[in-house]
Amino acid sequence: MRKILIAGNWKMNGSTAANEVLVSGIVAGVPEGDGFSLLVCPSFPYLASVAGMVAGSKVALGAQNVSEHASGAFTGETAPSMLKDVGCEFVIVGHSERRAIYGETSADVAAKFQAAQAAGITPILCVGETLEEREAGATEKVIDEQLDAVLDAAGADSFAAAVIAYEPVWAIGTGMTASPEQAQDVHKHIRARLATHNAELAEKVQILYGGSMKGENAPGLLCMPDIDGGLIGGASLKASDFLAIAEAAAQN
Ligand code: PEP
């Protein structure tokens, strides 16, 4: 039985004061149950302070990006060991905003994935197609290329310590959500592709859905057999919105 993970990607939002309100609200309202876990991913400057706020709670800490290098002359970058040092258990790699705005290639993403794991941090590998790619019937081809880059570099067994997030680019921050059936089809495809390498492991990997998930659509998405949680942007910035999704996870 795979546990549900509800992860908040705060993107470039927050402040010391706003984070305190958000995290204290989340920590105070975590629903009962042990079939799910919660994660928040603030911007780098706030990781250490949010680590203190979530300490001892059911909420874990993650980062939104990481360097593929261990240390050295890489101005502006953050090493995986630094994330570990301030209490991160997870890091998002390959978010579509990193791929599209910062030009990260699938090879870059694979290197970050490996660097995170080498430091003992669980990568959340994001994959997903644009609307143009979906309309051209290329969804599976795009996902396969993104997934295979990591499978080739890190090996299938590396997914024993990784999470995958299917995030259709057209659904991120747009208010458009993939229907539960559309998302399930892609999640099933991802699991089947992993299963061609290691069937036992494929059954265990958590595959999250991301793209305008909210309290209202979460129950329908989370009840699909291959959807094991959510990576949430907009609805992770208000405690009551994030907790509504956590509640759907607790009820699932
Ligand atoms: C995201 O950026 O990972 C995301 C899913 O954003 P939103 O929930 O706002 O669509």
PDB file of N, CA and C in Angstrom, residues 21-68:
ATOM      1  N   VAL A  21       2.803  32.382   9.545  1.00  0.00           N
ATOM      2  CA  VAL A  21       1.339  32.217   9.553  1.00  0.00           C
ATOM      3  C   VAL A  21       0.976  30.919   8.820  1.00  0.00           C
ATOM      4  N   LEU A  22       1.581  30.718   7.664  1.00  0.00           N
ATOM      5  CA  LEU A  22       1.264  29.545   6.841  1.00  0.00           C
ATOM      6  C   LEU A  22       1.639  28.255   7.563  1.00  0.00           C
ATOM      7  N   VAL A  23       2.873  28.176   8.038  1.00  0.00           N
ATOM      8  CA  VAL A  23       3.328  26.908   8.632  1.00  0.00           C
ATOM      9  C   VAL A  23       2.630  26.638   9.958  1.00  0.00           C
ATOM     10  N   SER A  24       2.431  27.667  10.762  1.00  0.00           N
ATOM     11  CA  SER A  24       1.753  27.390  12.043  1.00  0.00           C
ATOM     12  C   SER A  24       0.323  26.936  11.772  1.00  0.00           C
ATOM     13  N   GLY A  25      -0.304  27.487  10.742  1.00  0.00           N
ATOM     14  CA  GLY A  25      -1.661  27.055  10.385  1.00  0.00           C
ATOM     15  C   GLY A  25      -1.679  25.610   9.916  1.00  0.00           C
ATOM     16  N   ILE A  26      -0.700  25.238   9.103  1.00  0.00           N
ATOM     17  CA  ILE A  26      -0.646  23.853   8.599  1.00  0.00           C
ATOM     18  C   ILE A  26      -0.388  22.894   9.751  1.00  0.00           C
ATOM     19  N   VAL A  27       0.629  23.207  10.550  1.00  0.00           N
ATOM     20  CA  VAL A  27       1.013  22.295  11.644  1.00  0.00           C
ATOM     21  C   VAL A  27      -0.156  22.101  12.617  1.00  0.00           C
ATOM     22  N   ALA A  28      -0.886  23.170  12.866  1.00  0.00           N
ATOM     23  CA  ALA A  28      -2.004  23.072  13.817  1.00  0.00           C
ATOM     24  C   ALA A  28      -3.185  22.292  13.251  1.00  0.00           C
ATOM     25  N   GLY A  29      -3.253  22.209  11.926  1.00  0.00           N
ATOM     26  CA  GLY A  29      -4.457  21.613  11.335  1.00  0.00           C
ATOM     27  C   GLY A  29      -4.227  20.271  10.647  1.00  0.00           C
ATOM     28  N   VAL A  30      -3.059  19.657  10.860  1.00  0.00           N
ATOM     29  CA  VAL A  30      -2.792  18.376  10.193  1.00  0.00           C
ATOM     30  C   VAL A  30      -3.869  17.358  10.581  1.00  0.00           C
ATOM     31  N   PRO A  31      -4.547  16.776   9.590  1.00  0.00           N
ATOM     32  CA  PRO A  31      -5.607  15.819   9.924  1.00  0.00           C
ATOM     33  C   PRO A  31      -5.045  14.557  10.581  1.00  0.00           C
ATOM     34  N   GLU A  32      -5.915  13.849  11.270  1.00  0.00           N
ATOM     35  CA  GLU A  32      -5.540  12.570  11.885  1.00  0.00           C
ATOM     36  C   GLU A  32      -5.282  11.541  10.792  1.00  0.00           C
ATOM     37  N   GLY A  33      -4.498  10.552  11.118  1.00  0.00           N
ATOM     38  CA  GLY A  33      -4.311   9.438  10.180  1.00  0.00           C
ATOM     39  C   GLY A  33      -2.859   9.254   9.811  1.00  0.00           C
ATOM     40  N   ASP A  34      -2.510   8.038   9.412  1.00  0.00           N
ATOM     41  CA  ASP A  34      -1.111   7.827   9.032  1.00  0.00           C
ATOM     42  C   ASP A  34      -0.962   7.293   7.605  1.00  0.00           C
ATOM     43  N   GLY A  35      -2.000   7.460   6.798  1.00  0.00           N
ATOM     44  CA  GLY A  35      -1.922   7.015   5.407  1.00  0.00           C
ATOM     45  C   GLY A  35      -1.373   8.082   4.478  1.00  0.00           C
ATOM     46  N   PHE A  36      -0.928   9.185   5.052  1.00  0.00           N
ATOM     47  CA  PHE A  36      -0.437  10.276   4.215  1.00  0.00           C
ATOM     48  C   PHE A  36       0.669  11.028   4.948  1.00  0.00           C
ATOM     49  N   SER A  37       1.477  11.755   4.197  1.00  0.00           N
ATOM     50  CA  SER A  37       2.429  12.665   4.824  1.00  0.00           C
ATOM     51  C   SER A  37       2.414  14.000   4.083  1.00  0.00           C
ATOM     52  N   LEU A  38       2.904  15.014   4.757  1.00  0.00           N
ATOM     53  CA  LEU A  38       2.872  16.385   4.213  1.00  0.00           C
ATOM     54  C   LEU A  38       4.289  16.922   4.080  1.00  0.00           C
ATOM     55  N   LEU A  39       4.456  17.794   3.118  1.00  0.00           N
ATOM     56  CA  LEU A  39       5.780  18.352   2.829  1.00  0.00           C
ATOM     57  C   LEU A  39       5.605  19.798   2.384  1.00  0.00           C
ATOM     58  N   VAL A  40       6.487  20.678   2.845  1.00  0.00           N
ATOM     59  CA  VAL A  40       6.485  22.054   2.315  1.00  0.00           C
ATOM     60  C   VAL A  40       7.867  22.361   1.734  1.00  0.00           C
ATOM     61  N   CYS A  41       7.866  23.091   0.625  1.00  0.00           N
ATOM     62  CA  CYS A  41       9.120  23.428  -0.067  1.00  0.00           C
ATOM     63  C   CYS A  41       9.222  24.942  -0.235  1.00  0.00           C
ATOM     64  N   PRO A  42       9.797  25.625   0.765  1.00  0.00           N
ATOM     65  CA  PRO A  42       9.977  27.083   0.672  1.00  0.00           C
ATOM     66  C   PRO A  42      11.183  27.442  -0.189  1.00  0.00           C
ATOM     67  N   SER A  43      11.349  28.741  -0.429  1.00  0.00           N
ATOM     68  CA  SER A  43      12.548  29.234  -1.114  1.00  0.00           C
ATOM     69  C   SER A  43      13.769  29.068  -0.200  1.00  0.00           C
ATOM     70  N   PHE A  44      14.953  29.043  -0.799  1.00  0.00           N
ATOM     71  CA  PHE A  44      16.187  28.787  -0.051  1.00  0.00           C
ATOM     72  C   PHE A  44      16.371  29.626   1.220  1.00  0.00           C
ATOM     73  N   PRO A  45      16.132  30.953   1.178  1.00  0.00           N
ATOM     74  CA  PRO A  45      16.453  31.738   2.382  1.00  0.00           C
ATOM     75  C   PRO A  45      15.649  31.326   3.608  1.00  0.00           C
ATOM     76  N   TYR A  46      14.526  30.647   3.389  1.00  0.00           N
ATOM     77  CA  TYR A  46      13.638  30.325   4.504  1.00  0.00           C
ATOM     78  C   TYR A  46      13.726  28.870   4.961  1.00  0.00           C
ATOM     79  N   LEU A  47      14.585  28.087   4.312  1.00  0.00           N
ATOM     80  CA  LEU A  47      14.616  26.652   4.647  1.00  0.00           C
ATOM     81  C   LEU A  47      14.923  26.433   6.129  1.00  0.00           C
ATOM     82  N   ALA A  48      15.944  27.108   6.634  1.00  0.00           N
ATOM     83  CA  ALA A  48      16.347  26.852   8.022  1.00  0.00           C
ATOM     84  C   ALA A  48      15.262  27.287   9.002  1.00  0.00           C
ATOM     85  N   SER A  49      14.640  28.438   8.743  1.00  0.00           N
ATOM     86  CA  SER A  49      13.616  28.881   9.701  1.00  0.00           C
ATOM     87  C   SER A  49      12.380  27.986   9.620  1.00  0.00           C
ATOM     88  N   VAL A  50      12.017  27.562   8.417  1.00  0.00           N
ATOM     89  CA  VAL A  50      10.851  26.672   8.308  1.00  0.00           C
ATOM     90  C   VAL A  50      11.186  25.306   8.908  1.00  0.00           C
ATOM     91  N   ALA A  51      12.451  24.893   8.816  1.00  0.00           N
ATOM     92  CA  ALA A  51      12.856  23.624   9.460  1.00  0.00           C
ATOM     93  C   ALA A  51      12.529  23.684  10.945  1.00  0.00           C
ATOM     94  N   GLY A  52      12.811  24.815  11.560  1.00  0.00           N
ATOM     95  CA  GLY A  52      12.505  24.975  12.992  1.00  0.00           C
ATOM     96  C   GLY A  52      11.011  24.936  13.251  1.00  0.00           C
ATOM     97  N   MET A  53      10.241  25.514  12.339  1.00  0.00           N
ATOM     98  CA  MET A  53       8.772  25.575  12.548  1.00  0.00           C
ATOM     99  C   MET A  53       8.115  24.203  12.401  1.00  0.00           C
ATOM    100  N   VAL A  54       8.663  23.354  11.529  1.00  0.00           N
ATOM    101  CA  VAL A  54       8.013  22.043  11.313  1.00  0.00           C
ATOM    102  C   VAL A  54       8.613  20.946  12.200  1.00  0.00           C
ATOM    103  N   ALA A  55       9.683  21.265  12.919  1.00  0.00           N
ATOM    104  CA  ALA A  55      10.346  20.247  13.749  1.00  0.00           C
ATOM    105  C   ALA A  55       9.345  19.603  14.703  1.00  0.00           C
ATOM    106  N   GLY A  56       9.360  18.293  14.742  1.00  0.00           N
ATOM    107  CA  GLY A  56       8.483  17.574  15.673  1.00  0.00           C
ATOM    108  C   GLY A  56       7.057  17.432  15.173  1.00  0.00           C
ATOM    109  N   SER A  57       6.758  17.964  13.978  1.00  0.00           N
ATOM    110  CA  SER A  57       5.401  17.854  13.434  1.00  0.00           C
ATOM    111  C   SER A  57       5.383  16.774  12.355  1.00  0.00           C
ATOM    112  N   LYS A  58       4.220  16.609  11.745  1.00  0.00           N
ATOM    113  CA  LYS A  58       4.080  15.631  10.670  1.00  0.00           C
ATOM    114  C   LYS A  58       4.460  16.215   9.317  1.00  0.00           C
ATOM    115  N   VAL A  59       4.972  17.436   9.332  1.00  0.00           N
ATOM    116  CA  VAL A  59       5.270  18.126   8.071  1.00  0.00           C
ATOM    117  C   VAL A  59       6.777  18.074   7.800  1.00  0.00           C
ATOM    118  N   ALA A  60       7.149  17.567   6.635  1.00  0.00           N
ATOM    119  CA  ALA A  60       8.569  17.477   6.269  1.00  0.00           C
ATOM    120  C   ALA A  60       8.976  18.708   5.467  1.00  0.00           C
ATOM    121  N   LEU A  61      10.298  18.843   5.289  1.00  0.00           N
ATOM    122  CA  LEU A  61      10.847  20.010   4.591  1.00  0.00           C
ATOM    123  C   LEU A  61      11.550  19.584   3.302  1.00  0.00           C
ATOM    124  N   GLY A  62      11.332  20.365   2.247  1.00  0.00           N
ATOM    125  CA  GLY A  62      12.024  20.106   0.985  1.00  0.00           C
ATOM    126  C   GLY A  62      12.434  21.408   0.337  1.00  0.00           C
ATOM    127  N   ALA A  63      13.318  21.306  -0.664  1.00  0.00           N
ATOM    128  CA  ALA A  63      13.756  22.474  -1.425  1.00  0.00           C
ATOM    129  C   ALA A  63      13.195  22.375  -2.842  1.00  0.00           C
ATOM    130  N   GLN A  64      13.305  23.483  -3.569  1.00  0.00           N
ATOM    131  CA  GLN A  64      12.718  23.549  -4.925  1.00  0.00           C
ATOM    132  C   GLN A  64      13.731  23.313  -6.025  1.00  0.00           C
ATOM    133  N   ASN A  65      15.012  23.265  -5.661  1.00  0.00           N
ATOM    134  CA  ASN A  65      16.065  23.119  -6.670  1.00  0.00           C
ATOM    135  C   ASN A  65      17.344  22.769  -5.939  1.00  0.00           C
ATOM    136  N   VAL A  66      18.334  22.274  -6.671  1.00  0.00           N
ATOM    137  CA  VAL A  66      19.619  21.910  -6.059  1.00  0.00           C
ATOM    138  C   VAL A  66      20.688  21.929  -7.147  1.00  0.00           C
ATOM    139  N   SER A  67      21.906  22.141  -6.750  1.00  0.00           N
ATOM    140  CA  SER A  67      23.010  22.034  -7.715  1.00  0.00           C
ATOM    141  C   SER A  67      23.336  20.566  -7.967  1.00  0.00           C
ATOM    142  N   GLU A  68      23.862  20.315  -9.141  1.00  0.00           N
ATOM    143  CA  GLU A  68      24.335  18.951  -9.432  1.00  0.00           C
ATOM    144  C   GLU A  68      25.757  18.759  -8.906  1.00  0.00           C
TER     145      GLU A  68
END
